[in-house]
CSV table of C-alpha atoms in Angstrom, one decimal:
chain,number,residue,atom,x,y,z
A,1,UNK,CA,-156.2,134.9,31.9
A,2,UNK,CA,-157.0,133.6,35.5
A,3,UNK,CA,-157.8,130.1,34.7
A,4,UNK,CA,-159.3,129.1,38.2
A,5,UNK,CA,-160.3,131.8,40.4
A,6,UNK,CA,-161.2,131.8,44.4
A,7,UNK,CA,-163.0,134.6,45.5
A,8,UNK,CA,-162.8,134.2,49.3
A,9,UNK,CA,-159.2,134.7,50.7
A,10,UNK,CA,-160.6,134.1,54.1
A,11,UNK,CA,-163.3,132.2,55.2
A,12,UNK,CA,-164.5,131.2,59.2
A,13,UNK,CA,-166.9,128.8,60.2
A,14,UNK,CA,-168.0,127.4,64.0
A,15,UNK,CA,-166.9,124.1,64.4
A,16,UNK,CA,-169.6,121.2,63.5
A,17,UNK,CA,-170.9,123.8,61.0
A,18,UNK,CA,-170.9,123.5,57.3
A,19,UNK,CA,-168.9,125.8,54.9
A,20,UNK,CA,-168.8,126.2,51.4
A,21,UNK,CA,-165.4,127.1,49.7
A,22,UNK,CA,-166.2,129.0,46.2
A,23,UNK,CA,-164.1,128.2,43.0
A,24,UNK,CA,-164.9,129.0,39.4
A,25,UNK,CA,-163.1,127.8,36.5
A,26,UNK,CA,-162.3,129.2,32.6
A,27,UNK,CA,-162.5,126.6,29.6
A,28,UNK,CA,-163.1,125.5,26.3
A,29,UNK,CA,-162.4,122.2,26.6
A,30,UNK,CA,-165.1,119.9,26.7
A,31,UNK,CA,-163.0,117.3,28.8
A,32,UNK,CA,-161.7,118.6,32.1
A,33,UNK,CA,-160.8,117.5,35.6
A,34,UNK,CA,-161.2,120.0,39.1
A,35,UNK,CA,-159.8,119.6,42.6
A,36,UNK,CA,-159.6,120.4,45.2
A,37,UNK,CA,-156.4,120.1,48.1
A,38,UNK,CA,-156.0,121.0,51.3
A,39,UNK,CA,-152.7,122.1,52.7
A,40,UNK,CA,-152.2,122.9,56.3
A,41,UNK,CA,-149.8,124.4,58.7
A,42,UNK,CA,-147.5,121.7,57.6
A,43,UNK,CA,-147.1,122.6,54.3
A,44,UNK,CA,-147.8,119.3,52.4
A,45,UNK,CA,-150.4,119.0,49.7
A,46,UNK,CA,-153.4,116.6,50.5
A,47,UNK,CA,-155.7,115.6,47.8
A,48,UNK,CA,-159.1,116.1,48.9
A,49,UNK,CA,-162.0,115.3,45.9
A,50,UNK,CA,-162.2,114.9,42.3
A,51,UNK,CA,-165.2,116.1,39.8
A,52,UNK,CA,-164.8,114.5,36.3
A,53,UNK,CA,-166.3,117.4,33.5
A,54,UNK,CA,-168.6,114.6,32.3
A,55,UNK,CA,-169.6,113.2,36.0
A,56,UNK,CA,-173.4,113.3,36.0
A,57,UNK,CA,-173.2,113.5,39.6
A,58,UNK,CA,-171.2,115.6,42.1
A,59,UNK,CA,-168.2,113.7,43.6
A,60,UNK,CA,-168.4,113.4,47.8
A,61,UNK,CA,-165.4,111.9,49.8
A,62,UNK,CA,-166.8,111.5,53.5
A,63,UNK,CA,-167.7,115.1,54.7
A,64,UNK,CA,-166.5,116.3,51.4
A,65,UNK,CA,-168.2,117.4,48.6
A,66,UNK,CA,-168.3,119.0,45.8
A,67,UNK,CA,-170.9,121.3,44.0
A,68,UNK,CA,-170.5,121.0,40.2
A,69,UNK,CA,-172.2,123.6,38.6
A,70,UNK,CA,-171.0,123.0,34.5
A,71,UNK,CA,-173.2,125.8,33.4
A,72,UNK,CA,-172.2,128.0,35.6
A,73,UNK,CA,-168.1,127.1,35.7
A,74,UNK,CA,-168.2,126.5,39.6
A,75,UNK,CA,-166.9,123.6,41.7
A,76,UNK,CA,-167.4,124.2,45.1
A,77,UNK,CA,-166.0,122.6,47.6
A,78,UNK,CA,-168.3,122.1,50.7
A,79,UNK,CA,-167.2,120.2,54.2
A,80,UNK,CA,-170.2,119.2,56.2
A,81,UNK,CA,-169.6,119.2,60.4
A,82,UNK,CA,-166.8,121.2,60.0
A,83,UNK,CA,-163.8,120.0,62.6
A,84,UNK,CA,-161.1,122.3,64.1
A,85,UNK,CA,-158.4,120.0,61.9
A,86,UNK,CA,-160.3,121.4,59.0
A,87,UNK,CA,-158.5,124.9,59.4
A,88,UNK,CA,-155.8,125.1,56.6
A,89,UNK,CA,-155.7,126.6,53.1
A,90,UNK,CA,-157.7,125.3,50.5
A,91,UNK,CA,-157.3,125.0,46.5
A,92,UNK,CA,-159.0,124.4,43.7
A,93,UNK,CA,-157.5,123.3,40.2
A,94,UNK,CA,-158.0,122.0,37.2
A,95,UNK,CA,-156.3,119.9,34.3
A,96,UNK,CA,-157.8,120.5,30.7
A,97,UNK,CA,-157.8,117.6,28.4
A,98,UNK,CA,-154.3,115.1,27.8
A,99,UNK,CA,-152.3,118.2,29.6
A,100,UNK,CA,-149.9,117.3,32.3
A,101,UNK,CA,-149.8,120.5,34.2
A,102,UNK,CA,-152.6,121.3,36.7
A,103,UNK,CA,-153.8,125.2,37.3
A,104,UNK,CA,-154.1,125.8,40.9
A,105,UNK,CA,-156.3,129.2,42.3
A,106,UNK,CA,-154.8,131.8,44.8
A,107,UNK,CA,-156.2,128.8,47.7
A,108,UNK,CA,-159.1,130.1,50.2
A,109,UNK,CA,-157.8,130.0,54.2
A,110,UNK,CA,-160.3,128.2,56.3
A,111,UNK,CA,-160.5,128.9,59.8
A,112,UNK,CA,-162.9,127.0,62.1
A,113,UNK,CA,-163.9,128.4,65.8
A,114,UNK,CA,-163.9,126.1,68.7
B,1,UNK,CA,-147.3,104.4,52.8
B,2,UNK,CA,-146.1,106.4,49.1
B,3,UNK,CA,-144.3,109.6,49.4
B,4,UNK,CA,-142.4,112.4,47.2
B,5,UNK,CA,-139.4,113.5,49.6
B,6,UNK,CA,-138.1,116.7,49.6
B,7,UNK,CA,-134.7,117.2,50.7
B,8,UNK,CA,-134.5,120.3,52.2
B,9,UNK,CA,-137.4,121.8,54.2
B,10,UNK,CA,-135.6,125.1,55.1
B,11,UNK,CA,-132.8,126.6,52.8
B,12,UNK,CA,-130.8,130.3,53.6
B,13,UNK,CA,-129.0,131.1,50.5
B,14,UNK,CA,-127.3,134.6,49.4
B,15,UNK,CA,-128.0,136.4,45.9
B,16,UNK,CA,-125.8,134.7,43.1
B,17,UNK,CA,-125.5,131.0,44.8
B,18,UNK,CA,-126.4,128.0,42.7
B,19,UNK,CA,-129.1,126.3,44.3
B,20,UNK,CA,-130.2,122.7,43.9
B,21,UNK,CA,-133.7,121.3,45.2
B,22,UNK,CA,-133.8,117.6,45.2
B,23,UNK,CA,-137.3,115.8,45.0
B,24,UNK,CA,-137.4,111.9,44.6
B,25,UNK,CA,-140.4,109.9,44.5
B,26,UNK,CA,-140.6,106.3,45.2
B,27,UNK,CA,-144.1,105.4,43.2
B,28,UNK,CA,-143.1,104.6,40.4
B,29,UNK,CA,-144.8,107.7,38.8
B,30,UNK,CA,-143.8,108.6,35.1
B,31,UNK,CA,-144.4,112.7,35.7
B,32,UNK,CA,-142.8,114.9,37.8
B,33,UNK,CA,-143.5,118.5,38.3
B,34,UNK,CA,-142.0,121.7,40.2
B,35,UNK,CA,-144.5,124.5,41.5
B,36,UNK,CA,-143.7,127.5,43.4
B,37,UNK,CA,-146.3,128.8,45.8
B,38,UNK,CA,-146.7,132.4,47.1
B,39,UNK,CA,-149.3,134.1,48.6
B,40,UNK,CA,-152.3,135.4,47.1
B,41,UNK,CA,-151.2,133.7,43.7
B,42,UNK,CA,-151.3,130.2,44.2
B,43,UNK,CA,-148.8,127.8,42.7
B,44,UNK,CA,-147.1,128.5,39.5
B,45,UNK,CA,-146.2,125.6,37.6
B,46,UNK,CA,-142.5,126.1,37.2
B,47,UNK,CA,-141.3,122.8,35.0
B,48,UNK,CA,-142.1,119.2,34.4
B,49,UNK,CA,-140.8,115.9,33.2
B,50,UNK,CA,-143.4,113.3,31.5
B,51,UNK,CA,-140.4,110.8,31.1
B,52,UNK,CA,-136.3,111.1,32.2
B,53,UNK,CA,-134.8,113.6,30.6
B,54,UNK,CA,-137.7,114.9,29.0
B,55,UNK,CA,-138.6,118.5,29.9
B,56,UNK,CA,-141.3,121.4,29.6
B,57,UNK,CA,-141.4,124.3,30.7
B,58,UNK,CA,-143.8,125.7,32.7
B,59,UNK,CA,-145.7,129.3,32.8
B,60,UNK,CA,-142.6,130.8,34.6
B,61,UNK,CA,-139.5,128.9,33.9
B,62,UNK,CA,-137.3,131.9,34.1
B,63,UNK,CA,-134.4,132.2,36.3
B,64,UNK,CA,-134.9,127.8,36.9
B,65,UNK,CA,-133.6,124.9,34.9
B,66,UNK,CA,-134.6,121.3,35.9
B,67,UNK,CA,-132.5,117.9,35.6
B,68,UNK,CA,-134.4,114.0,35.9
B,69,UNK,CA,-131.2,111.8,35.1
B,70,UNK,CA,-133.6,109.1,36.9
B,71,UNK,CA,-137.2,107.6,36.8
B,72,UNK,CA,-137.8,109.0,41.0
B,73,UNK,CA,-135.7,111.7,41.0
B,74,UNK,CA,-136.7,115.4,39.9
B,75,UNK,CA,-134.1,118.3,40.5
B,76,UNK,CA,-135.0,122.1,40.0
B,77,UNK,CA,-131.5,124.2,39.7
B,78,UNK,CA,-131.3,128.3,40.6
B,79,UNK,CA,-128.5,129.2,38.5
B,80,UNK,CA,-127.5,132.4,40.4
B,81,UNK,CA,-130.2,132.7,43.2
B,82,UNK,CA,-131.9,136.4,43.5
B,83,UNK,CA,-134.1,137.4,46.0
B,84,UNK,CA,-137.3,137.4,44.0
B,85,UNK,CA,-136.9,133.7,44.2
B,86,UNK,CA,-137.4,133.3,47.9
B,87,UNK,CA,-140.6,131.6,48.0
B,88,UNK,CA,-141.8,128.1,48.7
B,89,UNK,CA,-141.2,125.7,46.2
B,90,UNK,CA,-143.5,122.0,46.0
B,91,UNK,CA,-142.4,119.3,44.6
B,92,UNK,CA,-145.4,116.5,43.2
B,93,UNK,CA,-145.6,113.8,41.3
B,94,UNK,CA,-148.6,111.6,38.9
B,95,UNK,CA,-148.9,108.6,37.3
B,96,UNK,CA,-150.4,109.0,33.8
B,97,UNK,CA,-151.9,111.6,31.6
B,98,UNK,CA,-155.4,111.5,32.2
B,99,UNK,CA,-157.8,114.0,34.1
B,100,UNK,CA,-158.3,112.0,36.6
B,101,UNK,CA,-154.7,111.8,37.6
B,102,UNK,CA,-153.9,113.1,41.1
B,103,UNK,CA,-151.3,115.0,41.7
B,104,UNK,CA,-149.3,113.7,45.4
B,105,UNK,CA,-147.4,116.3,46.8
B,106,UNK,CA,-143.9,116.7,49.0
B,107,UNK,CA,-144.0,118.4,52.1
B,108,UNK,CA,-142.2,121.6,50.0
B,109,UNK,CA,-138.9,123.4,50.3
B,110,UNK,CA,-139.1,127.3,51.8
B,111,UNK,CA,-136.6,128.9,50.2
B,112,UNK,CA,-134.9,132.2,51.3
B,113,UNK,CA,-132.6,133.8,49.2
B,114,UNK,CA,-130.5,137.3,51.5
């Protein structure tokens, strides 16, 4: 079963705009951590945020943040003032409990207009 | 500034070659890891190494095997290359076993396999 799912394959947004990238999760661990990356044209993996499963409140890194809905099994990512560097694929993951191995979604595209 | 280095960005290969992706990481981290990424699915987790020459396999270890002789280096081996392996392939590295451990990236490997 899909462990992290991303809805929107494509998503655009005018630049100094804010967008909201969707991500739901699946798991019966009690203990879990979600992510998000960014990877643009260049290929390379940047870490973006970090949401804790027992962080009261939702993680923001500068025009990142992230919406933690527990009940609901969401972690969206949302970038306020969006800026035309922002354009690049996006993913969401998660690592259950002690495991090692991360579970990435099929990554939204983010494309921001000029 | 820490990095995982990738060794090849760009690789042509024919159906049957042995193929060797090198990945070597110079912080120190105790767990490697080997994704593929392809569109619309994400990345797969293909193998990783908590400790030198310890192994796991990841959900799709077929057709790949995986060598860490050393602490910073992290090798994933096509034994006879077929085309369904043409893909990228992203190399990433983490320091311990908690959630909260982020997973830094190489810049990846494109892989095409005629």
């Amino acid at each position: 079963a899909q462990k992290i799912t991303q809805t929107q394959p494509g998503m655009f947004v005018q630049e100094k705009e804010a967008v909201t990238l969707d991500c739901t999760y699946d798991t019966s661990d009690q203990s879990y951590g979600l992510f998000w990356y960014k990877q643009p044209s260049s290929g390379e993996m940047i870490f973006l945020i970090y949401q804790g499963s027992y962080d009261e409140q939702n993680a923001t890194e500068g025009r990142y943040s992230l919406n933690f809905q527990k009940a609901r099994k969401s972690a969206n990512l949302v970038i306020s003032a969006s800026q035309l560097g922002d354009s690049a694929m996006y993913f969401c993951a998660m690592r259950e409990g002690l495991d090692n191995d991360m579970r990435f979604g099929a990554g939204t595209r983010l494309t921001v207009k000029p | 500034d820490v990095k995982v280095t990738q060794s090849s960005r760009y690789l042509v290969k024919r159906t049957g070659e042995k193929v060797f992706l090198e990945c070597v990481q110079d912080m120190d981290h105790e767990n490697m890891f080997w994704y593929r990424q392809d569109p619309g699915l994400g990345l797969r987790l293909i193998y990783f190494s908590y400790d030198v020459k310890m192994k796991e396999k990841g959900d799709i270890p077929e057709g790949y095997s995986v060598s860490r002789e050393k602490k910073e280096r992290f090798s994933l081996i096509l034994e006879s290359a077929s085309t369904n392996q043409t893909s990228m392939y992203l190399c990433a590295s983490s320091l311990g076993l908690s959630g909260a451990n982020v997973l830094t990236f190489g810049a990846g490997s494109r892989l095409t396999v005629l």
